Amino acid sequence: MQVLFSVHNQCISKIGSDPIVDDSINYVQAKFKFSGSIWDNVVKTAVFTYNGTSYTIVLSEFDDCYIPSEVLKGRGFTLGVMTSYLENGVTKMICTKPCFVKTVFSCYNEKIEETHNVVPQYDQLLAVIASLEERKVDVEEGKGLSDQNFTVIEKAKLNSIQHGAQENVIEHVCVNEVEVSSLNKIVNIEVPTKTSQLSNDANFATHDELDTSYYTYEDSTVNLDLNDNSEYLLSSDSLQTVNISSNAFSSRGCTAFVTLKSGDIPVSIIYPEGIKWSGDNISDNEFVPTVNKNYALAFWNDGININCVVRGIDA
């Protein structure tokens, strides 16, 4: 159990109305809340008085202590706090006025003669000094107080790190084993975006070297006469009608490719009979384009039929 007391300068008062029961041993604690600079950084002693006898207890670092059982004998006791210290060679002592603390009788009737928790004040001060000695840090020249401790190896490692250094910094950037220079930590690596920037070391055939003929149409109505080894690009977004004839496509082995777009209104494809259709949007050997779709048509003559495979993707 903890009983709170407020100490402001030289005045002390009990906080709260919880009763303190007599005959308690090492149970009831007095906890002090100090205000006023006179109580800063000093050793404080609580003075408990009962029936003319005073008992002094040095407060812990948390400003509390057990109330001695010797004062819990009936009806109440008085309490104060004091401190003394040297300032410029002069002894100063500060005391609060006494505060009467009322207690209530307990169910225990026998008299307690033993001293249970009161230690002479001198011995208490020695215990406080011994505790401080265990925690003190000796002053060493060139060093300050810190809660961060480093070994010699760790300190040497820290000293070897340059100012502003970053962890895992890339030291060199190479492209195809050729180092790329950097400026202000920025590395610019140029990536080819055109085939003209590449070397044709495998001697692939270029557009101009192929025998294929390329035709582009931008009209809404297009008439196509399929020719061998030809590609036709119908680029209009509003393409409506495509008329396909195969007059020049009668030899075996002929091939031709057509690319077109069917817009919001499906394009109409008109073609000669006898073409054998397969692929997307084919129904009963008829090509029926749908809206908003791109189509690729591959024609070839196998010596018996003109065939066409259709592939369509959503536009």
PDB file of C-alpha atoms in Angstrom:
ATOM      1  CA  MET A   1       0.000   0.000   0.000  1.00  0.00           C
ATOM      2  CA  GLN A   2       1.300   3.474  -0.838  1.00  0.00           C
ATOM      3  CA  VAL A   3       0.240   6.745   0.783  1.00  0.00           C
ATOM      4  CA  LEU A   4       0.972   9.935  -1.143  1.00  0.00           C
ATOM      5  CA  PHE A   5       2.286  13.124   0.419  1.00  0.00           C
ATOM      6  CA  SER A   6       2.773  16.491  -1.284  1.00  0.00           C
ATOM      7  CA  VAL A   7       5.813  18.556  -0.313  1.00  0.00           C
ATOM      8  CA  HIS A   8       6.005  22.148  -1.550  1.00  0.00           C
ATOM      9  CA  ASN A   9       8.960  24.067  -0.192  1.00  0.00           C
ATOM     10  CA  GLN A  10       8.496  23.685   3.620  1.00  0.00           C
ATOM     11  CA  CYS A  11       4.862  22.571   3.619  1.00  0.00           C
ATOM     12  CA  ILE A  12       3.732  18.933   3.635  1.00  0.00           C
ATOM     13  CA  SER A  13       0.244  17.422   3.378  1.00  0.00           C
ATOM     14  CA  LYS A  14      -1.340  14.022   2.853  1.00  0.00           C
ATOM     15  CA  ILE A  15      -3.027  13.353  -0.497  1.00  0.00           C
ATOM     16  CA  GLY A  16      -6.241  11.321  -0.452  1.00  0.00           C
ATOM     17  CA  SER A  17      -8.453   9.955   2.289  1.00  0.00           C
ATOM     18  CA  ASP A  18      -7.487   6.271   2.381  1.00  0.00           C
ATOM     19  CA  PRO A  19      -7.029   5.237   6.038  1.00  0.00           C
ATOM     20  CA  ILE A  20      -3.712   3.957   7.407  1.00  0.00           C
ATOM     21  CA  VAL A  21      -4.214   0.910   9.633  1.00  0.00           C
ATOM     22  CA  ASP A  22      -2.100   0.468  12.762  1.00  0.00           C
ATOM     23  CA  ASP A  23       0.208  -2.497  13.398  1.00  0.00           C
ATOM     24  CA  SER A  24       1.216  -2.828   9.709  1.00  0.00           C
ATOM     25  CA  ILE A  25       4.813  -3.973   9.261  1.00  0.00           C
ATOM     26  CA  ASN A  26       6.803  -3.332   6.062  1.00  0.00           C
ATOM     27  CA  TYR A  27       3.570  -2.809   4.155  1.00  0.00           C
ATOM     28  CA  VAL A  28       2.533   0.846   4.138  1.00  0.00           C
ATOM     29  CA  GLN A  29       4.794   3.068   2.035  1.00  0.00           C
ATOM     30  CA  ALA A  30       5.034   6.835   2.119  1.00  0.00           C
ATOM     31  CA  LYS A  31       5.536   8.311  -1.338  1.00  0.00           C
ATOM     32  CA  PHE A  32       6.533  11.978  -1.577  1.00  0.00           C
ATOM     33  CA  LYS A  33       5.952  14.361  -4.470  1.00  0.00           C
ATOM     34  CA  PHE A  34       8.332  17.327  -4.180  1.00  0.00           C
ATOM     35  CA  SER A  35       7.957  20.751  -5.743  1.00  0.00           C
ATOM     36  CA  GLY A  36      10.257  23.678  -5.226  1.00  0.00           C
ATOM     37  CA  SER A  37      13.914  23.862  -6.216  1.00  0.00           C
ATOM     38  CA  ILE A  38      15.129  23.514  -2.605  1.00  0.00           C
ATOM     39  CA  TRP A  39      14.541  19.746  -2.891  1.00  0.00           C
ATOM     40  CA  ASP A  40      16.485  19.247  -6.121  1.00  0.00           C
ATOM     41  CA  ASN A  41      19.572  17.007  -6.012  1.00  0.00           C
ATOM     42  CA  VAL A  42      19.656  16.528  -2.238  1.00  0.00           C
ATOM     43  CA  VAL A  43      19.361  13.506   0.049  1.00  0.00           C
ATOM     44  CA  LYS A  44      15.972  13.660   1.776  1.00  0.00           C
ATOM     45  CA  THR A  45      15.092  12.152   5.149  1.00  0.00           C
ATOM     46  CA  ALA A  46      11.587  11.439   6.418  1.00  0.00           C
ATOM     47  CA  VAL A  47      11.017  12.068  10.135  1.00  0.00           C
ATOM     48  CA  PHE A  48       8.226   9.997  11.749  1.00  0.00           C
ATOM     49  CA  THR A  49       7.294  10.916  15.364  1.00  0.00           C
ATOM     50  CA  TYR A  50       5.056   9.003  17.759  1.00  0.00           C
ATOM     51  CA  ASN A  51       4.593   9.542  21.474  1.00  0.00           C
ATOM     52  CA  GLY A  52       7.628  11.858  21.630  1.00  0.00           C
ATOM     53  CA  THR A  53      10.030   9.490  19.829  1.00  0.00           C
ATOM     54  CA  SER A  54      11.248  10.264  16.311  1.00  0.00           C
ATOM     55  CA  TYR A  55      12.356   7.757  13.658  1.00  0.00           C
ATOM     56  CA  THR A  56      14.352   8.963  10.653  1.00  0.00           C
ATOM     57  CA  ILE A  57      14.478   7.140   7.312  1.00  0.00           C
ATOM     58  CA  VAL A  58      16.456   8.228   4.216  1.00  0.00           C
ATOM     59  CA  LEU A  59      14.220   8.258   1.155  1.00  0.00           C
ATOM     60  CA  SER A  60      15.031   6.047  -1.815  1.00  0.00           C
ATOM     61  CA  GLU A  61      15.918   7.429  -5.240  1.00  0.00           C
ATOM     62  CA  PHE A  62      12.177   7.215  -5.968  1.00  0.00           C
ATOM     63  CA  ASP A  63      11.371   9.462  -2.959  1.00  0.00           C
ATOM     64  CA  ASP A  64       9.624   6.764  -0.938  1.00  0.00           C
ATOM     65  CA  CYS A  65      10.102   4.614   2.179  1.00  0.00           C
ATOM     66  CA  TYR A  66       8.170   2.246   4.429  1.00  0.00           C
ATOM     67  CA  ILE A  67       6.360   3.832   7.361  1.00  0.00           C
ATOM     68  CA  PRO A  68       8.010   2.351  10.491  1.00  0.00           C
ATOM     69  CA  SER A  69       5.744   0.094  12.534  1.00  0.00           C
ATOM     70  CA  GLU A  70       6.846   1.940  15.681  1.00  0.00           C
ATOM     71  CA  VAL A  71       4.579   4.858  14.764  1.00  0.00           C
ATOM     72  CA  LEU A  72       1.618   2.697  13.806  1.00  0.00           C
ATOM     73  CA  LYS A  73       0.473   2.167  17.419  1.00  0.00           C
ATOM     74  CA  GLY A  74      -2.805   4.021  17.469  1.00  0.00           C
ATOM     75  CA  ARG A  75      -4.526   7.293  16.633  1.00  0.00           C
ATOM     76  CA  GLY A  76      -1.765   8.707  14.427  1.00  0.00           C
ATOM     77  CA  PHE A  77       1.725  10.164  14.111  1.00  0.00           C
ATOM     78  CA  THR A  78       3.437  13.292  12.826  1.00  0.00           C
ATOM     79  CA  LEU A  79       5.545  13.376   9.685  1.00  0.00           C
ATOM     80  CA  GLY A  80       8.023  15.799   8.170  1.00  0.00           C
ATOM     81  CA  VAL A  81      10.907  15.833   5.711  1.00  0.00           C
ATOM     82  CA  MET A  82      14.355  17.321   6.158  1.00  0.00           C
ATOM     83  CA  THR A  83      17.669  17.639   4.348  1.00  0.00           C
ATOM     84  CA  SER A  84      21.081  19.082   5.121  1.00  0.00           C
ATOM     85  CA  TYR A  85      24.049  19.851   2.898  1.00  0.00           C
ATOM     86  CA  LEU A  86      27.151  22.015   2.528  1.00  0.00           C
ATOM     87  CA  GLU A  87      27.024  25.085   0.326  1.00  0.00           C
ATOM     88  CA  ASN A  88      30.178  27.145  -0.044  1.00  0.00           C
ATOM     89  CA  GLY A  89      31.495  25.652   3.192  1.00  0.00           C
ATOM     90  CA  VAL A  90      28.320  26.479   5.109  1.00  0.00           C
ATOM     91  CA  THR A  91      25.982  23.784   6.457  1.00  0.00           C
ATOM     92  CA  LYS A  92      22.376  24.278   5.470  1.00  0.00           C
ATOM     93  CA  MET A  93      19.397  22.441   6.892  1.00  0.00           C
ATOM     94  CA  ILE A  94      15.846  22.577   5.484  1.00  0.00           C
ATOM     95  CA  CYS A  95      12.841  21.120   7.301  1.00  0.00           C
ATOM     96  CA  THR A  96       9.129  21.042   6.599  1.00  0.00           C
ATOM     97  CA  LYS A  97       6.565  21.821   9.242  1.00  0.00           C
ATOM     98  CA  PRO A  98       5.092  18.642  10.803  1.00  0.00           C
ATOM     99  CA  CYS A  99       1.994  17.057   9.363  1.00  0.00           C
ATOM    100  CA  PHE A 100      -0.315  14.990  11.583  1.00  0.00           C
ATOM    101  CA  VAL A 101      -1.290  11.700   9.926  1.00  0.00           C
ATOM    102  CA  LYS A 102      -4.318   9.981  11.408  1.00  0.00           C
ATOM    103  CA  THR A 103      -4.393   6.183  11.706  1.00  0.00           C
ATOM    104  CA  VAL A 104      -7.118   3.722  12.656  1.00  0.00           C
ATOM    105  CA  PHE A 105      -6.974   0.805  15.065  1.00  0.00           C
ATOM    106  CA  SER A 106      -6.314  -2.637  13.661  1.00  0.00           C
ATOM    107  CA  CYS A 107      -7.632  -5.998  14.794  1.00  0.00           C
ATOM    108  CA  TYR A 108      -4.248  -6.783  16.349  1.00  0.00           C
ATOM    109  CA  ASN A 109      -4.243  -6.270  20.130  1.00  0.00           C
ATOM    110  CA  GLU A 110      -0.802  -7.289  21.321  1.00  0.00           C
ATOM    111  CA  LYS A 111       1.965  -4.745  21.799  1.00  0.00           C
ATOM    112  CA  ILE A 112       4.828  -4.920  19.365  1.00  0.00           C
ATOM    113  CA  GLU A 113       8.109  -4.301  21.195  1.00  0.00           C
ATOM    114  CA  GLU A 114      10.591  -5.254  18.465  1.00  0.00           C
ATOM    115  CA  THR A 115      12.127  -2.738  16.029  1.00  0.00           C
ATOM    116  CA  HIS A 116      11.135  -4.035  12.618  1.00  0.00           C
ATOM    117  CA  ASN A 117      12.446  -1.735   9.920  1.00  0.00           C
ATOM    118  CA  VAL A 118      14.055   1.318  11.479  1.00  0.00           C
ATOM    119  CA  VAL A 119      17.757   1.530  10.742  1.00  0.00           C
ATOM    120  CA  PRO A 120      19.852   4.291  12.333  1.00  0.00           C
ATOM    121  CA  GLN A 121      20.082   7.273   9.984  1.00  0.00           C
ATOM    122  CA  TYR A 122      23.881   7.115   9.843  1.00  0.00           C
ATOM    123  CA  ASP A 123      23.732   3.487   8.633  1.00  0.00           C
ATOM    124  CA  GLN A 124      21.140   4.454   6.036  1.00  0.00           C
ATOM    125  CA  LEU A 125      23.359   7.242   4.712  1.00  0.00           C
ATOM    126  CA  LEU A 126      26.277   4.811   4.497  1.00  0.00           C
ATOM    127  CA  ALA A 127      24.082   2.439   2.469  1.00  0.00           C
ATOM    128  CA  VAL A 128      23.109   5.264   0.086  1.00  0.00           C
ATOM    129  CA  ILE A 129      26.759   6.278  -0.344  1.00  0.00           C
ATOM    130  CA  ALA A 130      27.780   2.647  -1.001  1.00  0.00           C
ATOM    131  CA  SER A 131      25.072   2.355  -3.678  1.00  0.00           C
ATOM    132  CA  LEU A 132      26.291   5.557  -5.336  1.00  0.00           C
ATOM    133  CA  GLU A 133      29.891   4.314  -5.222  1.00  0.00           C
ATOM    134  CA  GLU A 134      28.889   1.184  -7.137  1.00  0.00           C
ATOM    135  CA  ARG A 135      27.282   3.260  -9.910  1.00  0.00           C
ATOM    136  CA  LYS A 136      29.753   6.098 -10.188  1.00  0.00           C
ATOM    137  CA  VAL A 137      31.988   6.577 -13.241  1.00  0.00           C
ATOM    138  CA  ASP A 138      35.489   7.926 -12.776  1.00  0.00           C
ATOM    139  CA  VAL A 139      36.420  10.959 -14.851  1.00  0.00           C
ATOM    140  CA  GLU A 140      38.963  10.219 -17.582  1.00  0.00           C
ATOM    141  CA  GLU A 141      40.667  12.997 -19.497  1.00  0.00           C
ATOM    142  CA  GLY A 142      39.303  13.435 -23.014  1.00  0.00           C
ATOM    143  CA  LYS A 143      36.161  11.411 -22.292  1.00  0.00           C
ATOM    144  CA  GLY A 144      32.614  12.436 -21.443  1.00  0.00           C
ATOM    145  CA  LEU A 145      29.724  10.605 -19.839  1.00  0.00           C
ATOM    146  CA  SER A 146      27.603   8.521 -22.214  1.00  0.00           C
ATOM    147  CA  ASP A 147      25.429   5.414 -22.149  1.00  0.00           C
ATOM    148  CA  GLN A 148      27.143   4.230 -25.358  1.00  0.00           C
ATOM    149  CA  ASN A 149      30.269   2.138 -24.833  1.00  0.00           C
ATOM    150  CA  PHE A 150      32.590   1.021 -27.636  1.00  0.00           C
ATOM    151  CA  THR A 151      35.475  -1.431 -27.690  1.00  0.00           C
ATOM    152  CA  VAL A 152      38.822  -0.316 -29.107  1.00  0.00           C
ATOM    153  CA  ILE A 153      38.093  -2.275 -32.326  1.00  0.00           C
ATOM    154  CA  GLU A 154      34.640  -0.719 -32.708  1.00  0.00           C
ATOM    155  CA  LYS A 155      35.985   2.777 -32.086  1.00  0.00           C
ATOM    156  CA  ALA A 156      38.747   2.273 -34.676  1.00  0.00           C
ATOM    157  CA  LYS A 157      36.162   1.080 -37.203  1.00  0.00           C
ATOM    158  CA  LEU A 158      34.013   4.161 -36.585  1.00  0.00           C
ATOM    159  CA  ASN A 159      37.006   6.453 -37.009  1.00  0.00           C
ATOM    160  CA  SER A 160      37.812   4.859 -40.375  1.00  0.00           C
ATOM    161  CA  ILE A 161      34.401   5.768 -41.847  1.00  0.00           C
ATOM    162  CA  GLN A 162      34.491   8.952 -43.869  1.00  0.00           C
ATOM    163  CA  HIS A 163      32.068  11.772 -43.152  1.00  0.00           C
ATOM    164  CA  GLY A 164      28.748  11.349 -44.960  1.00  0.00           C
ATOM    165  CA  ALA A 165      29.533   7.765 -45.984  1.00  0.00           C
ATOM    166  CA  GLN A 166      26.642   5.483 -46.894  1.00  0.00           C
ATOM    167  CA  GLU A 167      26.307   1.755 -46.313  1.00  0.00           C
ATOM    168  CA  ASN A 168      26.772  -0.548 -49.332  1.00  0.00           C
ATOM    169  CA  VAL A 169      27.795   2.213 -51.751  1.00  0.00           C
ATOM    170  CA  ILE A 170      28.493   0.946 -55.298  1.00  0.00           C
ATOM    171  CA  GLU A 171      32.053   1.885 -56.215  1.00  0.00           C
ATOM    172  CA  HIS A 172      32.046   1.139 -59.965  1.00  0.00           C
ATOM    173  CA  VAL A 173      29.381   0.660 -62.648  1.00  0.00           C
ATOM    174  CA  CYS A 174      30.328  -1.226 -65.825  1.00  0.00           C
ATOM    175  CA  VAL A 175      28.429  -1.969 -69.012  1.00  0.00           C
ATOM    176  CA  ASN A 176      29.845  -4.918 -70.953  1.00  0.00           C
ATOM    177  CA  GLU A 177      33.001  -4.664 -68.811  1.00  0.00           C
ATOM    178  CA  VAL A 178      33.441  -0.970 -69.715  1.00  0.00           C
ATOM    179  CA  GLU A 179      33.304   1.377 -66.732  1.00  0.00           C
ATOM    180  CA  VAL A 180      30.696   4.121 -66.912  1.00  0.00           C
ATOM    181  CA  SER A 181      31.691   7.443 -65.378  1.00  0.00           C
ATOM    182  CA  SER A 182      29.406   9.016 -62.752  1.00  0.00           C
ATOM    183  CA  LEU A 183      28.681  12.602 -61.796  1.00  0.00           C
ATOM    184  CA  ASN A 184      27.342  13.541 -58.357  1.00  0.00           C
ATOM    185  CA  LYS A 185      26.361   9.921 -57.656  1.00  0.00           C
ATOM    186  CA  ILE A 186      24.308   9.756 -60.890  1.00  0.00           C
ATOM    187  CA  VAL A 187      25.142   7.090 -63.480  1.00  0.00           C
ATOM    188  CA  ASN A 188      23.584   7.427 -66.933  1.00  0.00           C
ATOM    189  CA  ILE A 189      23.445   4.223 -68.968  1.00  0.00           C
ATOM    190  CA  GLU A 190      22.195   4.678 -72.511  1.00  0.00           C
ATOM    191  CA  VAL A 191      19.937   1.864 -73.731  1.00  0.00           C
ATOM    192  CA  PRO A 192      19.282   1.591 -77.512  1.00  0.00           C
ATOM    193  CA  THR A 193      15.709   2.444 -78.443  1.00  0.00           C
ATOM    194  CA  LYS A 194      16.078   2.091 -82.236  1.00  0.00           C
ATOM    195  CA  THR A 195      17.305  -0.802 -84.359  1.00  0.00           C
ATOM    196  CA  SER A 196      19.497   1.684 -86.223  1.00  0.00           C
ATOM    197  CA  GLN A 197      21.549   2.026 -83.027  1.00  0.00           C
ATOM    198  CA  LEU A 198      22.406  -1.689 -83.082  1.00  0.00           C
ATOM    199  CA  SER A 199      25.058  -3.534 -85.058  1.00  0.00           C
ATOM    200  CA  ASN A 200      23.673  -6.103 -87.518  1.00  0.00           C
ATOM    201  CA  ASP A 201      26.484  -8.557 -86.856  1.00  0.00           C
ATOM    202  CA  ALA A 202      24.258 -11.573 -87.689  1.00  0.00           C
ATOM    203  CA  ASN A 203      23.468 -10.139 -91.158  1.00  0.00           C
ATOM    204  CA  PHE A 204      19.681 -10.189 -90.819  1.00  0.00           C
ATOM    205  CA  ALA A 205      17.835  -9.158 -93.961  1.00  0.00           C
ATOM    206  CA  THR A 206      16.620  -5.571 -93.825  1.00  0.00           C
ATOM    207  CA  HIS A 207      13.348  -4.169 -95.113  1.00  0.00           C
ATOM    208  CA  ASP A 208      14.952  -2.940 -98.308  1.00  0.00           C
ATOM    209  CA  GLU A 209      16.581  -6.341 -98.941  1.00  0.00           C
ATOM    210  CA  LEU A 210      13.345  -8.324 -98.832  1.00  0.00           C
ATOM    211  CA  ASP A 211      11.271  -9.124-101.911  1.00  0.00           C
ATOM    212  CA  THR A 212       8.067  -8.457-100.001  1.00  0.00           C
ATOM    213  CA  SER A 213       5.964  -5.547-101.240  1.00  0.00           C
ATOM    214  CA  TYR A 214       4.326  -3.301 -98.658  1.00  0.00           C
ATOM    215  CA  TYR A 215       1.106  -1.336 -99.196  1.00  0.00           C
ATOM    216  CA  THR A 216      -0.590   1.102 -96.853  1.00  0.00           C
ATOM    217  CA  TYR A 217      -4.186   2.302 -97.144  1.00  0.00           C
ATOM    218  CA  GLU A 218      -5.880   5.028 -95.085  1.00  0.00           C
ATOM    219  CA  ASP A 219      -9.288   5.134 -96.826  1.00  0.00           C
ATOM    220  CA  SER A 220     -12.541   3.919 -95.287  1.00  0.00           C
ATOM    221  CA  THR A 221     -13.182   1.735 -98.335  1.00  0.00           C
ATOM    222  CA  VAL A 222     -10.306  -0.356 -99.702  1.00  0.00           C
ATOM    223  CA  ASN A 223     -10.079  -2.590-102.759  1.00  0.00           C
ATOM    224  CA  LEU A 224      -7.352  -5.230-102.458  1.00  0.00           C
ATOM    225  CA  ASP A 225      -6.082  -7.390-105.289  1.00  0.00           C
ATOM    226  CA  LEU A 226      -3.886  -9.905-103.502  1.00  0.00           C
ATOM    227  CA  ASN A 227      -0.401 -10.287-104.962  1.00  0.00           C
ATOM    228  CA  ASP A 228       2.194 -12.861-104.080  1.00  0.00           C
ATOM    229  CA  ASN A 229       4.665 -11.990-101.322  1.00  0.00           C
ATOM    230  CA  SER A 230       2.825  -8.815-100.306  1.00  0.00           C
ATOM    231  CA  GLU A 231       1.744  -7.157 -97.068  1.00  0.00           C
ATOM    232  CA  TYR A 232      -1.207  -4.775 -96.791  1.00  0.00           C
ATOM    233  CA  LEU A 233      -1.704  -2.357 -93.853  1.00  0.00           C
ATOM    234  CA  LEU A 234      -5.191  -0.874 -93.617  1.00  0.00           C
ATOM    235  CA  SER A 235      -4.522   1.881 -91.059  1.00  0.00           C
ATOM    236  CA  SER A 236      -7.825   3.802 -91.001  1.00  0.00           C
ATOM    237  CA  ASP A 237      -9.663   3.856 -87.630  1.00  0.00           C
ATOM    238  CA  SER A 238     -12.912   4.312 -89.559  1.00  0.00           C
ATOM    239  CA  LEU A 239     -12.458   1.443 -92.016  1.00  0.00           C
ATOM    240  CA  GLN A 240     -15.886   0.301 -93.287  1.00  0.00           C
ATOM    241  CA  THR A 241     -15.498  -1.936 -96.341  1.00  0.00           C
ATOM    242  CA  VAL A 242     -12.719  -4.163 -97.726  1.00  0.00           C
ATOM    243  CA  ASN A 243     -13.102  -5.739-101.191  1.00  0.00           C
ATOM    244  CA  ILE A 244     -10.663  -8.608-101.695  1.00  0.00           C
ATOM    245  CA  SER A 245      -9.939 -10.146-105.110  1.00  0.00           C
ATOM    246  CA  SER A 246      -7.445 -12.902-105.864  1.00  0.00           C
ATOM    247  CA  ASN A 247      -6.941 -12.602-109.623  1.00  0.00           C
ATOM    248  CA  ALA A 248      -3.147 -12.570-109.268  1.00  0.00           C
ATOM    249  CA  PHE A 249      -3.132 -15.142-106.471  1.00  0.00           C
ATOM    250  CA  SER A 250      -3.762 -18.279-108.506  1.00  0.00           C
ATOM    251  CA  SER A 251      -0.320 -19.917-108.324  1.00  0.00           C
ATOM    252  CA  ARG A 252       0.667 -22.464-105.724  1.00  0.00           C
ATOM    253  CA  GLY A 253       2.892 -21.042-102.968  1.00  0.00           C
ATOM    254  CA  CYS A 254       1.537 -17.503-103.159  1.00  0.00           C
ATOM    255  CA  THR A 255       1.388 -15.707 -99.777  1.00  0.00           C
ATOM    256  CA  ALA A 256      -0.040 -12.393 -98.649  1.00  0.00           C
ATOM    257  CA  PHE A 257      -0.744 -10.686 -95.301  1.00  0.00           C
ATOM    258  CA  VAL A 258      -3.425  -8.145 -94.412  1.00  0.00           C
ATOM    259  CA  THR A 259      -3.628  -6.100 -91.178  1.00  0.00           C
ATOM    260  CA  LEU A 260      -6.764  -4.098 -90.364  1.00  0.00           C
ATOM    261  CA  LYS A 261      -8.831  -2.635 -87.542  1.00  0.00           C
ATOM    262  CA  SER A 262     -12.568  -3.059 -87.008  1.00  0.00           C
ATOM    263  CA  GLY A 263     -13.848   0.041 -85.172  1.00  0.00           C
ATOM    264  CA  ASP A 264     -17.112   0.933 -83.407  1.00  0.00           C
ATOM    265  CA  ILE A 265     -18.949  -0.363 -86.500  1.00  0.00           C
ATOM    266  CA  PRO A 266     -17.753  -3.828 -87.630  1.00  0.00           C
ATOM    267  CA  VAL A 267     -15.898  -3.712 -90.923  1.00  0.00           C
ATOM    268  CA  SER A 268     -17.504  -5.469 -93.901  1.00  0.00           C
ATOM    269  CA  ILE A 269     -15.238  -7.949 -95.722  1.00  0.00           C
ATOM    270  CA  ILE A 270     -16.189  -8.886 -99.304  1.00  0.00           C
ATOM    271  CA  TYR A 271     -14.157 -11.738-100.794  1.00  0.00           C
ATOM    272  CA  PRO A 272     -14.473 -14.344-103.601  1.00  0.00           C
ATOM    273  CA  GLU A 273     -15.901 -17.754-102.992  1.00  0.00           C
ATOM    274  CA  GLY A 274     -13.596 -20.671-102.473  1.00  0.00           C
ATOM    275  CA  ILE A 275     -11.406 -19.200 -99.724  1.00  0.00           C
ATOM    276  CA  LYS A 276     -10.955 -21.694 -96.896  1.00  0.00           C
ATOM    277  CA  TRP A 277     -11.160 -19.749 -93.587  1.00  0.00           C
ATOM    278  CA  SER A 278      -9.884 -20.709 -90.115  1.00  0.00           C
ATOM    279  CA  GLY A 279      -9.032 -18.942 -86.843  1.00  0.00           C
ATOM    280  CA  ASP A 280     -10.861 -16.216 -84.916  1.00  0.00           C
ATOM    281  CA  ASN A 281     -14.407 -15.022 -85.661  1.00  0.00           C
ATOM    282  CA  ILE A 282     -14.987 -17.706 -88.326  1.00  0.00           C
ATOM    283  CA  SER A 283     -18.489 -19.123 -88.601  1.00  0.00           C
ATOM    284  CA  ASP A 284     -19.534 -21.661 -91.262  1.00  0.00           C
ATOM    285  CA  ASN A 285     -16.405 -20.855 -93.293  1.00  0.00           C
ATOM    286  CA  GLU A 286     -17.201 -17.151 -93.203  1.00  0.00           C
ATOM    287  CA  PHE A 287     -15.129 -14.408 -91.658  1.00  0.00           C
ATOM    288  CA  VAL A 288     -17.392 -12.176 -89.517  1.00  0.00           C
ATOM    289  CA  PRO A 289     -15.426  -9.291 -87.930  1.00  0.00           C
ATOM    290  CA  THR A 290     -16.603  -7.830 -84.579  1.00  0.00           C
ATOM    291  CA  VAL A 291     -16.291  -4.282 -83.238  1.00  0.00           C
ATOM    292  CA  ASN A 292     -13.131  -2.781 -81.732  1.00  0.00           C
ATOM    293  CA  LYS A 293     -10.726  -5.491 -82.731  1.00  0.00           C
ATOM    294  CA  ASN A 294      -7.414  -5.651 -84.577  1.00  0.00           C
ATOM    295  CA  TYR A 295      -7.053  -8.441 -87.137  1.00  0.00           C
ATOM    296  CA  ALA A 296      -4.157 -10.107 -88.926  1.00  0.00           C
ATOM    297  CA  LEU A 297      -5.046 -12.203 -92.004  1.00  0.00           C
ATOM    298  CA  ALA A 298      -2.553 -14.637 -93.583  1.00  0.00           C
ATOM    299  CA  PHE A 299      -3.406 -15.870 -97.111  1.00  0.00           C
ATOM    300  CA  TRP A 300      -1.665 -18.656 -99.010  1.00  0.00           C
ATOM    301  CA  ASN A 301      -2.329 -20.850-102.013  1.00  0.00           C
ATOM    302  CA  ASP A 302      -1.596 -24.534-101.474  1.00  0.00           C
ATOM    303  CA  GLY A 303      -2.291 -25.462-105.097  1.00  0.00           C
ATOM    304  CA  ILE A 304      -5.844 -26.603-104.317  1.00  0.00           C
ATOM    305  CA  ASN A 305      -7.418 -23.819-102.248  1.00  0.00           C
ATOM    306  CA  ILE A 306      -6.743 -20.279-101.190  1.00  0.00           C
ATOM    307  CA  ASN A 307      -6.483 -20.487 -97.390  1.00  0.00           C
ATOM    308  CA  CYS A 308      -6.678 -17.750 -94.771  1.00  0.00           C
ATOM    309  CA  VAL A 309      -5.919 -17.881 -91.024  1.00  0.00           C
ATOM    310  CA  VAL A 310      -7.366 -15.035 -88.915  1.00  0.00           C
ATOM    311  CA  ARG A 311      -6.034 -13.815 -85.609  1.00  0.00           C
ATOM    312  CA  GLY A 312      -7.874 -11.065 -83.693  1.00  0.00           C
ATOM    313  CA  ILE A 313      -7.109  -9.136 -80.477  1.00  0.00           C
ATOM    314  CA  ASP A 314      -9.185  -6.527 -78.674  1.00  0.00           C
ATOM    315  CA  ALA A 315      -8.329  -2.981 -79.729  1.00  0.00           C
TER     316      ALA A 315
END
